[in-house]
Tab-separated table of C-alpha atoms in Angstrom:
chain	number	residue	atom	x	y	z
A	891	UNK	CA	11.552	-36.309	11.138
A	892	UNK	CA	15.202	-35.448	10.741
A	893	UNK	CA	14.695	-35.126	7.015
A	894	UNK	CA	12.687	-31.987	7.620
A	895	UNK	CA	15.867	-30.315	8.806
A	896	UNK	CA	17.775	-31.052	5.662
A	897	UNK	CA	18.395	-28.329	3.057
A	898	UNK	CA	19.368	-24.716	3.114
A	899	UNK	CA	17.123	-23.039	5.709
A	900	UNK	CA	16.815	-23.149	9.451
A	901	UNK	CA	13.399	-24.473	10.398
A	902	UNK	CA	12.052	-21.865	12.758
A	903	UNK	CA	8.328	-22.619	13.119
A	904	UNK	CA	7.028	-24.949	15.835
A	905	UNK	CA	3.940	-26.144	13.974
A	906	UNK	CA	4.486	-29.448	12.123
A	907	UNK	CA	2.131	-28.269	9.407
A	908	UNK	CA	4.152	-25.065	8.931
A	909	UNK	CA	7.414	-26.993	8.860
A	910	UNK	CA	6.091	-29.344	6.139
A	911	UNK	CA	4.607	-26.390	4.305
A	912	UNK	CA	7.983	-24.637	4.159
A	913	UNK	CA	9.777	-27.840	3.192
A	914	UNK	CA	7.420	-28.501	0.308
A	915	UNK	CA	7.790	-24.890	-0.818
A	916	UNK	CA	11.585	-25.158	-0.740
A	917	UNK	CA	11.382	-28.334	-2.841
A	918	UNK	CA	9.350	-26.466	-5.437
A	919	UNK	CA	11.705	-23.464	-5.420
A	920	UNK	CA	14.888	-25.552	-5.630
A	921	UNK	CA	13.606	-27.692	-8.468
A	922	UNK	CA	11.790	-25.454	-10.951
A	923	UNK	CA	10.609	-27.156	-14.139
A	924	UNK	CA	9.163	-26.148	-17.406
A	925	UNK	CA	6.980	-29.252	-17.258
A	926	UNK	CA	3.931	-29.676	-15.065
A	927	UNK	CA	4.889	-30.876	-11.582
A	928	UNK	CA	2.509	-32.956	-9.567
A	929	UNK	CA	2.876	-33.674	-5.880
A	930	UNK	CA	1.480	-36.898	-4.381
A	931	UNK	CA	0.149	-36.894	-0.824
A	932	UNK	CA	1.232	-40.405	-0.057
A	933	UNK	CA	4.765	-39.836	-1.335
A	934	UNK	CA	5.083	-36.720	0.813
A	935	UNK	CA	3.927	-38.646	3.864
A	936	UNK	CA	6.725	-41.183	3.171
A	937	UNK	CA	9.271	-38.481	2.517
A	938	UNK	CA	8.630	-36.636	5.746
A	939	UNK	CA	7.717	-39.710	7.840
A	940	UNK	CA	4.472	-38.170	9.091
A	941	UNK	CA	0.766	-38.911	9.041
A	942	UNK	CA	-1.718	-37.630	6.479
A	943	UNK	CA	-3.167	-34.748	8.483
A	944	UNK	CA	-0.173	-32.362	8.619
A	945	UNK	CA	0.717	-33.092	4.941
A	946	UNK	CA	-2.839	-32.419	3.777
A	947	UNK	CA	-3.066	-29.236	5.891
A	948	UNK	CA	0.200	-27.996	4.386
A	949	UNK	CA	-1.006	-28.761	0.825
A	950	UNK	CA	-4.311	-26.987	1.431
A	951	UNK	CA	-2.394	-23.936	2.698
A	952	UNK	CA	-0.209	-24.000	-0.420
A	953	UNK	CA	-3.375	-24.107	-2.563
A	954	UNK	CA	-4.741	-21.082	-0.765
A	955	UNK	CA	-1.488	-19.234	-1.475
A	956	UNK	CA	-1.721	-19.991	-5.184
A	957	UNK	CA	1.284	-22.334	-5.198
A	958	UNK	CA	-0.639	-25.553	-5.829
A	959	UNK	CA	-3.892	-26.604	-7.460
A	960	UNK	CA	-5.734	-29.685	-6.257
A	961	UNK	CA	-6.637	-32.107	-9.041
A	962	UNK	CA	-9.096	-34.782	-7.777
A	963	UNK	CA	-7.790	-38.379	-7.991
A	964	UNK	CA	-4.547	-37.097	-9.454
A	965	UNK	CA	-2.580	-35.015	-6.899
A	966	UNK	CA	-1.531	-31.412	-6.445
A	967	UNK	CA	-0.207	-29.577	-9.430
A	968	UNK	CA	2.395	-26.820	-9.123
A	969	UNK	CA	1.078	-23.569	-10.569
A	970	UNK	CA	3.633	-21.758	-12.677
A	971	UNK	CA	4.558	-18.315	-11.431
A	972	UNK	CA	3.073	-15.496	-13.516
A	973	UNK	CA	4.936	-12.111	-13.565
A	974	UNK	CA	1.704	-10.271	-14.411
A	975	UNK	CA	0.024	-11.737	-11.373
A	976	UNK	CA	2.897	-10.499	-9.209
A	977	UNK	CA	2.638	-6.995	-10.655
A	978	UNK	CA	-1.126	-6.995	-10.087
A	979	UNK	CA	-0.647	-8.047	-6.452
A	980	UNK	CA	1.849	-5.272	-5.900
A	981	UNK	CA	-0.552	-2.705	-7.373
A	982	UNK	CA	-3.264	-4.083	-5.072
A	983	UNK	CA	-0.917	-3.759	-2.077
A	984	UNK	CA	-0.231	-0.120	-2.962
A	985	UNK	CA	-3.928	0.668	-3.061
A	986	UNK	CA	-4.690	-1.176	0.158
A	987	UNK	CA	-1.730	0.058	2.198
A	988	UNK	CA	-1.951	3.702	1.115
A	989	UNK	CA	-5.685	3.687	1.956
A	990	UNK	CA	-4.928	2.166	5.360
A	991	UNK	CA	-2.166	4.676	6.114
A	992	UNK	CA	-4.287	7.679	5.129
A	993	UNK	CA	-7.137	6.385	7.317
A	994	UNK	CA	-4.897	5.697	10.325
A	995	UNK	CA	-2.664	8.747	10.147
A	996	UNK	CA	-4.893	11.392	11.770
A	997	UNK	CA	-5.421	9.210	14.876
A	998	UNK	CA	-1.993	7.576	15.277
A	999	UNK	CA	-1.091	7.465	18.945
A	1000	UNK	CA	2.323	7.653	20.573
A	1001	UNK	CA	1.969	4.053	21.695
A	1002	UNK	CA	1.217	2.902	18.148
A	1003	UNK	CA	4.276	4.811	16.878
A	1004	UNK	CA	6.302	3.220	19.613
A	1005	UNK	CA	5.066	-0.221	18.539
A	1006	UNK	CA	6.147	0.475	14.945
A	1007	UNK	CA	9.562	1.673	16.174
A	1008	UNK	CA	10.057	-1.405	18.350
A	1009	UNK	CA	9.325	-3.652	15.468
A	1010	UNK	CA	11.827	-1.899	13.288
A	1011	UNK	CA	14.532	-2.005	15.984
A	1012	UNK	CA	14.096	-5.705	16.673
A	1013	UNK	CA	14.077	-6.614	12.999
A	1014	UNK	CA	17.290	-4.688	12.286
A	1015	UNK	CA	19.171	-7.137	14.460
A	1016	UNK	CA	18.214	-10.087	12.262
A	1017	UNK	CA	21.238	-10.829	10.113
A	1018	UNK	CA	22.235	-14.097	8.375
A	1019	UNK	CA	18.861	-15.714	8.958
A	1020	UNK	CA	16.689	-17.512	6.457
A	1021	UNK	CA	14.448	-16.075	3.762
A	1022	UNK	CA	11.280	-17.149	5.577
A	1023	UNK	CA	12.205	-15.113	8.635
A	1024	UNK	CA	13.040	-12.064	6.523
A	1025	UNK	CA	9.776	-12.250	4.604
A	1026	UNK	CA	7.836	-12.829	7.812
A	1027	UNK	CA	9.308	-9.709	9.292
A	1028	UNK	CA	8.476	-7.700	6.223
A	1029	UNK	CA	4.905	-9.060	6.183
A	1030	UNK	CA	4.405	-8.254	9.877
A	1031	UNK	CA	5.603	-4.661	9.480
A	1032	UNK	CA	3.137	-3.927	6.695
A	1033	UNK	CA	0.313	-5.704	8.491
A	1034	UNK	CA	1.035	-3.802	11.697
A	1035	UNK	CA	1.123	-0.481	9.901
A	1036	UNK	CA	-2.174	-1.210	8.163
A	1037	UNK	CA	-3.849	-2.564	11.273
A	1038	UNK	CA	-4.186	0.931	12.799
A	1039	UNK	CA	-6.763	1.712	10.119
A	1040	UNK	CA	-9.206	-0.568	11.926
A	1041	UNK	CA	-10.438	-1.877	8.569
A	1042	UNK	CA	-10.779	-5.639	9.018
A	1043	UNK	CA	-11.790	-6.304	5.363
A	1044	UNK	CA	-8.769	-4.406	4.127
A	1045	UNK	CA	-6.559	-6.386	6.473
A	1046	UNK	CA	-7.933	-9.704	5.230
A	1047	UNK	CA	-7.198	-8.738	1.606
A	1048	UNK	CA	-3.721	-7.497	2.491
A	1049	UNK	CA	-2.919	-10.709	4.389
A	1050	UNK	CA	-3.917	-12.716	1.325
A	1051	UNK	CA	-1.759	-10.551	-0.911
A	1052	UNK	CA	1.303	-10.983	1.342
A	1053	UNK	CA	0.871	-14.753	1.499
A	1054	UNK	CA	0.617	-15.019	-2.266
A	1055	UNK	CA	3.982	-13.207	-2.573
A	1056	UNK	CA	5.807	-15.562	-0.143
A	1057	UNK	CA	6.834	-18.035	-2.877
A	1058	UNK	CA	7.916	-15.468	-5.395
A	1059	UNK	CA	10.041	-13.624	-2.857
A	1060	UNK	CA	11.809	-16.864	-1.888
A	1061	UNK	CA	12.173	-17.829	-5.533
A	1062	UNK	CA	13.741	-14.448	-6.272
A	1063	UNK	CA	16.321	-14.909	-3.529
A	1064	UNK	CA	17.139	-18.440	-4.600
A	1065	UNK	CA	17.560	-17.540	-8.226
A	1066	UNK	CA	19.786	-14.586	-7.284
A	1067	UNK	CA	22.026	-16.247	-4.711
A	1068	UNK	CA	21.401	-19.984	-5.033
A	1069	UNK	CA	20.787	-19.794	-1.279
A	1070	UNK	CA	18.008	-19.053	1.129
A	1071	UNK	CA	20.250	-17.221	3.583
A	1072	UNK	CA	19.097	-13.638	3.961
A	1073	UNK	CA	19.281	-10.564	6.172
A	1074	UNK	CA	16.783	-7.933	7.184
A	1075	UNK	CA	17.238	-4.420	5.753
A	1076	UNK	CA	15.059	-2.078	7.701
A	1077	UNK	CA	16.196	1.176	6.024
A	1078	UNK	CA	12.922	1.717	4.185
A	1079	UNK	CA	10.766	0.714	7.183
A	1080	UNK	CA	12.780	3.020	9.452
A	1081	UNK	CA	12.317	5.840	6.989
A	1082	UNK	CA	8.497	5.286	6.974
A	1083	UNK	CA	8.544	5.252	10.815
A	1084	UNK	CA	10.525	8.564	10.910
A	1085	UNK	CA	8.133	10.277	8.484
A	1086	UNK	CA	5.204	9.223	10.662
A	1087	UNK	CA	6.935	10.562	13.741
A	1088	UNK	CA	7.519	13.847	11.874
A	1089	UNK	CA	3.780	13.985	10.957
A	1090	UNK	CA	4.775	13.821	7.264
A	1091	UNK	CA	1.967	11.742	5.664
A	1092	UNK	CA	3.002	12.522	2.114
A	1093	UNK	CA	6.626	11.512	2.761
A	1094	UNK	CA	5.531	8.319	4.570
A	1095	UNK	CA	3.280	7.290	1.648
A	1096	UNK	CA	6.047	7.994	-0.886
A	1097	UNK	CA	8.436	5.736	1.080
A	1098	UNK	CA	5.724	3.074	1.530
A	1099	UNK	CA	5.127	2.896	-2.238
A	1100	UNK	CA	8.815	2.679	-2.821
A	1101	UNK	CA	9.185	-0.135	-0.320
A	1102	UNK	CA	6.401	-2.136	-1.853
A	1103	UNK	CA	7.536	-1.658	-5.426
A	1104	UNK	CA	11.183	-2.498	-4.517
A	1105	UNK	CA	9.969	-6.081	-4.253
């Protein structure tokens, strides 16, 4: 199992499946190829020194995130990243998150605002961590903000959008820095929080769109 701790990130998740998921994703990000890449379940079991179950669960999760495609009796093929798909997901996020905020805004309570503020304050202290933790923090902020709409279908779609962007965010950081070390920048999130405290819906939406599109 020590091999799971090799590389450039700090493994932070307790679930074995999640650890293997992140390790496979890092392998894909660190070794991009113009050719079709195929992952083999048995070889991954040998690489990580684990049983079939956690490897298969991790591969299934990667398929659901659009990173891999299962090819029967062949393996798992790496899906090439598509810039148009990323732009489409960001546009979908804008639609979903502005709708959620507009719905939630009239009934936002002080306790909900305090919850947002607490999240922003805790996240701001995260410096020199790994890219997975930074993205997880970003994801949780946007999901928290949208959760106050009470729209479960919207939340499901937003969760799927955020998960599909995980790989592309990590790839962007790796290509830019040749490292997965990262730090949280809560300036945009704090600005959204302040606008909500000031009862400025228009200002909050403008900052929310800016935050999403800054991706």
